[in-house]
PDB file of C-alpha atoms in Angstrom:
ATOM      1  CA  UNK A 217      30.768 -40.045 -23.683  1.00 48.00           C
ATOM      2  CA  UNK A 218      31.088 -39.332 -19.760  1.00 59.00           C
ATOM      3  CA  UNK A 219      33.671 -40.726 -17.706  1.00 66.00           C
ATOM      4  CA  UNK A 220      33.389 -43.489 -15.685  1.00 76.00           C
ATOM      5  CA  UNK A 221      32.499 -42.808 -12.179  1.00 84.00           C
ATOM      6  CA  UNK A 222      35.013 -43.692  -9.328  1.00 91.00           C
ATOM      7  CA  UNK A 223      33.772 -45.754  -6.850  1.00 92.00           C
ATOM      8  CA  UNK A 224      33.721 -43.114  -4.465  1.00 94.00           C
ATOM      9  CA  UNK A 225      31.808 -41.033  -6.825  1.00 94.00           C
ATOM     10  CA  UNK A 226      29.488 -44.068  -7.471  1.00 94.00           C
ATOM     11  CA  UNK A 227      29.478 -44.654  -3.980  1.00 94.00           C
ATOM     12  CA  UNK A 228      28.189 -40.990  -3.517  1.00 95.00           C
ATOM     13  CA  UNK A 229      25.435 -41.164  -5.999  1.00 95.00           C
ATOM     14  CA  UNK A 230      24.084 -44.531  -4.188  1.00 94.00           C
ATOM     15  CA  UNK A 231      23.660 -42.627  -1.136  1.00 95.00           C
ATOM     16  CA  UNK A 232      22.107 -39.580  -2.587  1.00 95.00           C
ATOM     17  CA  UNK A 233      19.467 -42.222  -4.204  1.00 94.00           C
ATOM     18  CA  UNK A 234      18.711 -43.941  -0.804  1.00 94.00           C
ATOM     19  CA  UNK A 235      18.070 -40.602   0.216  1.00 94.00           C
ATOM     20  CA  UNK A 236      15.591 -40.097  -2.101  1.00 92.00           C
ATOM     21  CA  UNK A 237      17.409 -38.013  -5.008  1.00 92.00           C
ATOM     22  CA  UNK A 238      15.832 -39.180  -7.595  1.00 91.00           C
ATOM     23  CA  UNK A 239      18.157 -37.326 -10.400  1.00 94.00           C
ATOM     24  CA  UNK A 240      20.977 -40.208  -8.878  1.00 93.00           C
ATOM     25  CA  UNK A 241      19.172 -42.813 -10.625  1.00 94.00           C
ATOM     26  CA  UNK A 242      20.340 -42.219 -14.275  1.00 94.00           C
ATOM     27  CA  UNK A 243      23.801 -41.719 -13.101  1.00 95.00           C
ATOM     28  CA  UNK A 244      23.583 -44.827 -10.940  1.00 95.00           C
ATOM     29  CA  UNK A 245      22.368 -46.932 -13.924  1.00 95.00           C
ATOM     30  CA  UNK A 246      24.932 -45.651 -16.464  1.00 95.00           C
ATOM     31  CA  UNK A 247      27.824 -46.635 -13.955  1.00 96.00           C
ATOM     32  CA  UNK A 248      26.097 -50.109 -13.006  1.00 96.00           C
ATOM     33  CA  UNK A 249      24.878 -51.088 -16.873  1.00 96.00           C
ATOM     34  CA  UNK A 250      27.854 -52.710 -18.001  1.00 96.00           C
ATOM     35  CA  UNK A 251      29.504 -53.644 -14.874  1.00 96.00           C
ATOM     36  CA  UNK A 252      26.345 -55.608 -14.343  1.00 96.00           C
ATOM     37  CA  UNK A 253      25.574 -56.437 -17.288  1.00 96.00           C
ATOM     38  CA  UNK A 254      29.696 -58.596 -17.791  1.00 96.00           C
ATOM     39  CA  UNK A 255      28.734 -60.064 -14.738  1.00 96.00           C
ATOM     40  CA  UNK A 256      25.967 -61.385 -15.782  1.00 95.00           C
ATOM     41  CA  UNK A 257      27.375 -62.806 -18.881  1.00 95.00           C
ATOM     42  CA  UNK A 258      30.111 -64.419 -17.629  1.00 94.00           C
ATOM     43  CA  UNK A 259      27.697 -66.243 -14.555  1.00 90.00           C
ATOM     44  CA  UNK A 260      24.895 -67.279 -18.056  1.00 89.00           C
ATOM     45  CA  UNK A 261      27.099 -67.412 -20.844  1.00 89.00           C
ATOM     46  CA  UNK A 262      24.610 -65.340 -23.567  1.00 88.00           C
ATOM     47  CA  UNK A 263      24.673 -61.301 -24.015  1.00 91.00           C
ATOM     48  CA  UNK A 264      20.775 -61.479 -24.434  1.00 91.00           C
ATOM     49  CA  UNK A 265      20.280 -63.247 -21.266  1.00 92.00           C
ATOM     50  CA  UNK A 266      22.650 -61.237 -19.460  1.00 94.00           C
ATOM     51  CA  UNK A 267      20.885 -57.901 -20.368  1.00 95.00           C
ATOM     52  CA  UNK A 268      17.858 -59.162 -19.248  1.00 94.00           C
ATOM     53  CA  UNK A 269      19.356 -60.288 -15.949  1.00 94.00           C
ATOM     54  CA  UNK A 270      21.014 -57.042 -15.764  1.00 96.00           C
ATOM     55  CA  UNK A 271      17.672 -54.991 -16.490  1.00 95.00           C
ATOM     56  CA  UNK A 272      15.884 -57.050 -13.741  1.00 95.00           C
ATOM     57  CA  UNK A 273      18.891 -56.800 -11.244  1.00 95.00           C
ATOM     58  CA  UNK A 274      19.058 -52.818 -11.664  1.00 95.00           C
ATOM     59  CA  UNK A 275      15.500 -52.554 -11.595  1.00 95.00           C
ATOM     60  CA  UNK A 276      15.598 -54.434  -7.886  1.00 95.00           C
ATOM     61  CA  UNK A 277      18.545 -52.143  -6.687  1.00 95.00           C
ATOM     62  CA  UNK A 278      16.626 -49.048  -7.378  1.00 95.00           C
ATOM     63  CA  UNK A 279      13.304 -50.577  -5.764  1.00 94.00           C
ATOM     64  CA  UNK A 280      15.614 -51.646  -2.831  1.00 93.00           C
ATOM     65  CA  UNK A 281      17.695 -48.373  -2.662  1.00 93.00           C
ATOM     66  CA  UNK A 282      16.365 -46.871   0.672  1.00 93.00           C
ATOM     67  CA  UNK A 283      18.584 -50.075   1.662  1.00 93.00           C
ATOM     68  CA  UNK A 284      21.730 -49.414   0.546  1.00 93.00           C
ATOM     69  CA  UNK A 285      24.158 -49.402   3.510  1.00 94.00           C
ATOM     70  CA  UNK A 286      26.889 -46.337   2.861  1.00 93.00           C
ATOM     71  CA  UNK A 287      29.483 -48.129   4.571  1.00 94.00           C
ATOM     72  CA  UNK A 288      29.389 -50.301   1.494  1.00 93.00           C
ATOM     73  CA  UNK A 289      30.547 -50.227  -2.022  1.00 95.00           C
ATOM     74  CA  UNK A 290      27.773 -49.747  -4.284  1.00 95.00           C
ATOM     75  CA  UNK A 291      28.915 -51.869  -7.117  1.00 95.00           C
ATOM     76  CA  UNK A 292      29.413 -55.057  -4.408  1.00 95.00           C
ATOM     77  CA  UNK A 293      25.798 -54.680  -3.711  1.00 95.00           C
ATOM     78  CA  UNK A 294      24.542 -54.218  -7.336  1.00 95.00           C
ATOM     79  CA  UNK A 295      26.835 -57.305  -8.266  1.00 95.00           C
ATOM     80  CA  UNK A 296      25.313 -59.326  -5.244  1.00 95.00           C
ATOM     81  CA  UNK A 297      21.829 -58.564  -6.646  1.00 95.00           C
ATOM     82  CA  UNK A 298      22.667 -59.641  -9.729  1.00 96.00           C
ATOM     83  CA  UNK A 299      24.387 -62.898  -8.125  1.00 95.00           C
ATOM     84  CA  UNK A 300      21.195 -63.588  -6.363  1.00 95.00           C
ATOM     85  CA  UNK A 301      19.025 -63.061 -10.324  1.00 94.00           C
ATOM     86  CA  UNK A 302      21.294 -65.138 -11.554  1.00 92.00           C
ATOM     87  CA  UNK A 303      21.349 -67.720  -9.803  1.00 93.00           C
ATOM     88  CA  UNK A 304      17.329 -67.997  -9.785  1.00 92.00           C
ATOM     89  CA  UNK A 305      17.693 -67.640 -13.569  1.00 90.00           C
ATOM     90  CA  UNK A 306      20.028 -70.755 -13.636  1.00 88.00           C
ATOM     91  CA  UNK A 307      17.837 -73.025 -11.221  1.00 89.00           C
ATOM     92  CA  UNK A 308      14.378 -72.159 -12.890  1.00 86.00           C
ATOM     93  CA  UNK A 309      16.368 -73.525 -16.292  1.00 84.00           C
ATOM     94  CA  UNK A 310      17.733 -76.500 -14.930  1.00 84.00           C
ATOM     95  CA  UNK A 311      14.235 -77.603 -13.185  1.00 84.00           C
ATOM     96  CA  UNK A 312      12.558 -76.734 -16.334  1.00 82.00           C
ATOM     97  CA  UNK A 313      14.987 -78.962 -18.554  1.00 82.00           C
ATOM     98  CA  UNK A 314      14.714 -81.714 -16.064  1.00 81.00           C
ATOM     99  CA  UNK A 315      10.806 -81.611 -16.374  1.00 79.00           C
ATOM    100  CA  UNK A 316      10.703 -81.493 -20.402  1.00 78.00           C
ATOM    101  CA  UNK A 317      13.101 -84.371 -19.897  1.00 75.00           C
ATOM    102  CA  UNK A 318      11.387 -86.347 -17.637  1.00 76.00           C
ATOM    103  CA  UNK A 319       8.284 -86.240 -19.482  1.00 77.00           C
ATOM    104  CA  UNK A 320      10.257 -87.157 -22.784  1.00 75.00           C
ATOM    105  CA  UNK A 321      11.042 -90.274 -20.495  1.00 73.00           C
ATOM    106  CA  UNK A 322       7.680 -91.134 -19.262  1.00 69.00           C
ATOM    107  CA  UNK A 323       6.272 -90.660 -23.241  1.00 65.00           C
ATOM    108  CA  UNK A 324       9.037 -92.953 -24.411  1.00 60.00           C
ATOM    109  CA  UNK A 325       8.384 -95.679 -21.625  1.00 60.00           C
ATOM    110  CA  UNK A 326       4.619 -95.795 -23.181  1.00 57.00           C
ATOM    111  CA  UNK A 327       4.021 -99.230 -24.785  1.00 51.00           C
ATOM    112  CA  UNK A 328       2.787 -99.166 -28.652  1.00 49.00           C
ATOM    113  CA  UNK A 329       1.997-102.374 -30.694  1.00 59.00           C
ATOM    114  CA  UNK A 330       2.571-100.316 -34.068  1.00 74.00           C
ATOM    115  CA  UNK A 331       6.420-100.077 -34.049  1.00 74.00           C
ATOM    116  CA  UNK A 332       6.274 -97.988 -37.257  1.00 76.00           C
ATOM    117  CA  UNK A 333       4.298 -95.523 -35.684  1.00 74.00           C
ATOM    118  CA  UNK A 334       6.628 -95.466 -32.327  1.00 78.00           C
ATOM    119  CA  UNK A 335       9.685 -95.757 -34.817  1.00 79.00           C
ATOM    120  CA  UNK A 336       7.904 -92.199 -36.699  1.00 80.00           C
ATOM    121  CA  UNK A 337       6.894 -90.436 -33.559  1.00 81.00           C
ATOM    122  CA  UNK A 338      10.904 -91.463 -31.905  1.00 83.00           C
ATOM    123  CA  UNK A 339      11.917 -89.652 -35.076  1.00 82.00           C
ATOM    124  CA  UNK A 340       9.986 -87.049 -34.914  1.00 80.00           C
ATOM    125  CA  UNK A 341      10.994 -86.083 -31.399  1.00 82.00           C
ATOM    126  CA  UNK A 342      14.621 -85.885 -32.474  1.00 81.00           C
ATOM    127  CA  UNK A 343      13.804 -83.808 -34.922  1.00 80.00           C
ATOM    128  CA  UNK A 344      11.793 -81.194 -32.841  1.00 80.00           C
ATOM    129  CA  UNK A 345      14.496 -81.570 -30.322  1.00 81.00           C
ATOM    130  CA  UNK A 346      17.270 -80.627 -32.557  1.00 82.00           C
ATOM    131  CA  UNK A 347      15.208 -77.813 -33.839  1.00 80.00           C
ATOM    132  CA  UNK A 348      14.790 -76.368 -30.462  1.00 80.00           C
ATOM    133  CA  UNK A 349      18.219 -76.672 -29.386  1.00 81.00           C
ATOM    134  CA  UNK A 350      19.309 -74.466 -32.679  1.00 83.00           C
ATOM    135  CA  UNK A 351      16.698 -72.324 -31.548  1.00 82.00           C
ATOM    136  CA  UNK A 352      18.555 -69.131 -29.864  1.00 84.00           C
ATOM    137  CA  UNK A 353      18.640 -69.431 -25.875  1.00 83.00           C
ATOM    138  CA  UNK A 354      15.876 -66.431 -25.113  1.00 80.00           C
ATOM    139  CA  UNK A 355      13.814 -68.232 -28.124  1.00 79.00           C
ATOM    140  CA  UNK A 356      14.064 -71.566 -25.675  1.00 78.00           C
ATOM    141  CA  UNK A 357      13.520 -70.162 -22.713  1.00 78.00           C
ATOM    142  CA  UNK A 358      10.179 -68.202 -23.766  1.00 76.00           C
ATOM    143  CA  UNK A 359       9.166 -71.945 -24.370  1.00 72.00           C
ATOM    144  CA  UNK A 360       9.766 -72.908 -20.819  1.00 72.00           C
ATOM    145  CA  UNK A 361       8.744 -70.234 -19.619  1.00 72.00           C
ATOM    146  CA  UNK A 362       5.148 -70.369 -21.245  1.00 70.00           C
ATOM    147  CA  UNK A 363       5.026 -74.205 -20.714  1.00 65.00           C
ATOM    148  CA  UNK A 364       6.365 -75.231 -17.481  1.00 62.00           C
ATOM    149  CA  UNK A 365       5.499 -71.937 -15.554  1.00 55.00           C
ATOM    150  CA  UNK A 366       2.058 -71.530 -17.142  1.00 54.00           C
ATOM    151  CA  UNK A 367       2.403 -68.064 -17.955  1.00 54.00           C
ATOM    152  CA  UNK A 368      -0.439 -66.720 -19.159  1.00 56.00           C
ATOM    153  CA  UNK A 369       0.167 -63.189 -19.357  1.00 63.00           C
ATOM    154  CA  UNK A 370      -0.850 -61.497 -22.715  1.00 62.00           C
ATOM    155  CA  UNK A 371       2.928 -60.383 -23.260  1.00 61.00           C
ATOM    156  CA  UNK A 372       3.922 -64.091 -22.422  1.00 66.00           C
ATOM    157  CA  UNK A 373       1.229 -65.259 -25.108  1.00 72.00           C
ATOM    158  CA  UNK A 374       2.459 -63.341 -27.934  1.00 75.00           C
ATOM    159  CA  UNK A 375       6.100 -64.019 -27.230  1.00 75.00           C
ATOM    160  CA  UNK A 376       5.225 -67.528 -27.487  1.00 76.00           C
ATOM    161  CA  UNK A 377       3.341 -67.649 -30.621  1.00 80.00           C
ATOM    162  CA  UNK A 378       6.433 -65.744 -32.207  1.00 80.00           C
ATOM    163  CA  UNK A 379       8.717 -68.146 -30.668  1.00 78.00           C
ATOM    164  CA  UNK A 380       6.509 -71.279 -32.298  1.00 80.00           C
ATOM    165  CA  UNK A 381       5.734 -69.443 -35.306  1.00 83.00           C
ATOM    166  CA  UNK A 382       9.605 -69.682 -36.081  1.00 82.00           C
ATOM    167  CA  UNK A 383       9.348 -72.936 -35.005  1.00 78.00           C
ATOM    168  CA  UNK A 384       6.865 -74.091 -37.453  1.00 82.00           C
ATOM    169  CA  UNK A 385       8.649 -72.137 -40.469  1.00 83.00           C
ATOM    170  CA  UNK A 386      12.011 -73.804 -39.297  1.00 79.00           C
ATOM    171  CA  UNK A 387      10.433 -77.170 -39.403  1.00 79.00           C
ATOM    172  CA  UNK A 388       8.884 -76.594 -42.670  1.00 81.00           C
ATOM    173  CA  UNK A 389      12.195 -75.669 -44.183  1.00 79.00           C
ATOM    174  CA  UNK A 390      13.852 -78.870 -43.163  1.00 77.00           C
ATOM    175  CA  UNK A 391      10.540 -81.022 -43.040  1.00 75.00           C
ATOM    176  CA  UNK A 392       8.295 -80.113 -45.860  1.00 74.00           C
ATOM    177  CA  UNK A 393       4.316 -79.515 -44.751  1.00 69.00           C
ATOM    178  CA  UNK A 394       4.467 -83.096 -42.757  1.00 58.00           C
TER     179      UNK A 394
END
């Protein structure tokens, strides 16, 4: 295993990949993975979603390189990229919650004259709800994603059928075929 890079070395590297060295990148990305990656964790809480954040904040730095000021550190500006993902990560989930919540709200503020059905259909929203939140974070968010965004994408598709399809087995464990 290599040594860690100083952050003058680092530092060095950064500015040999704004100027175009393209054999910096690898170095850059082993010194930024984990430092990048931690930060991300501790801002989202989950190792998955952190990676992802990290993958997506890396990938920015190197399309933004020819921007990297040298009279910087290098890790700053990767971790202020990552700040910036982050955040957007953390707003997109809270609007997305608040919409699946407010239209559990406007569906439960529907008037029904069979109370055995509503009763049922109350039930069976718990249910699904408490299956989802077991469900595992990325698992969750593919589901907002596909819903409240729209994706469409073919890669978004199948990700969501997998998602739904472990869904459906999950209820059926607890459930039965109802």
């Amino acid at each position: 295993m290599a040594e860690p890079l100083t952050r003058e070395a680092l530092d060095a590297e950064m500015v040999r990949l704004a100027q175009g060295d393209r054999d910096a990148v690898p170095v850059v990305y082993r010194a930024l993975w984990p430092v990048v990656v931690r930060y991300c964790a501790a801002f989202v809480g989950d190792r998955t979603e952190a990676e992802d954040l990290a993958q997506v904040s890396l990938l920015k730095l190197f399309e933004q390189a020819h921007d990297y000021d040298p009279d910087k550190p290098a890790e700053a500006w990767a971790l202020t990229i990552a700040a910036w993902e982050c955040r957007t990560f953390r707003s997109k989930r809270t609007r997305a919650e608040k919409n699946v919540d407010k239209m559990m709200r406007s569906r439960s503020q529907e008037s029904s004259p069979n109370l055995e059905h509503e009763v049922w259909k109350r039930q069976a929203i718990d249910a699904m709800k408490r299956l989802v939140d077991e469900m595992p974070q990325v698992d969750r968010q593919a589901l907002v994603d596909s819903f409240v965004d729209g994706l469409s994408e073919p890669r978004h598709r199948k990700r969501k059928q997998r998602v739904l399809e472990r869904l459906r087995r999950r209820w059926k464990e607890i459930h039965g075929d109802t």
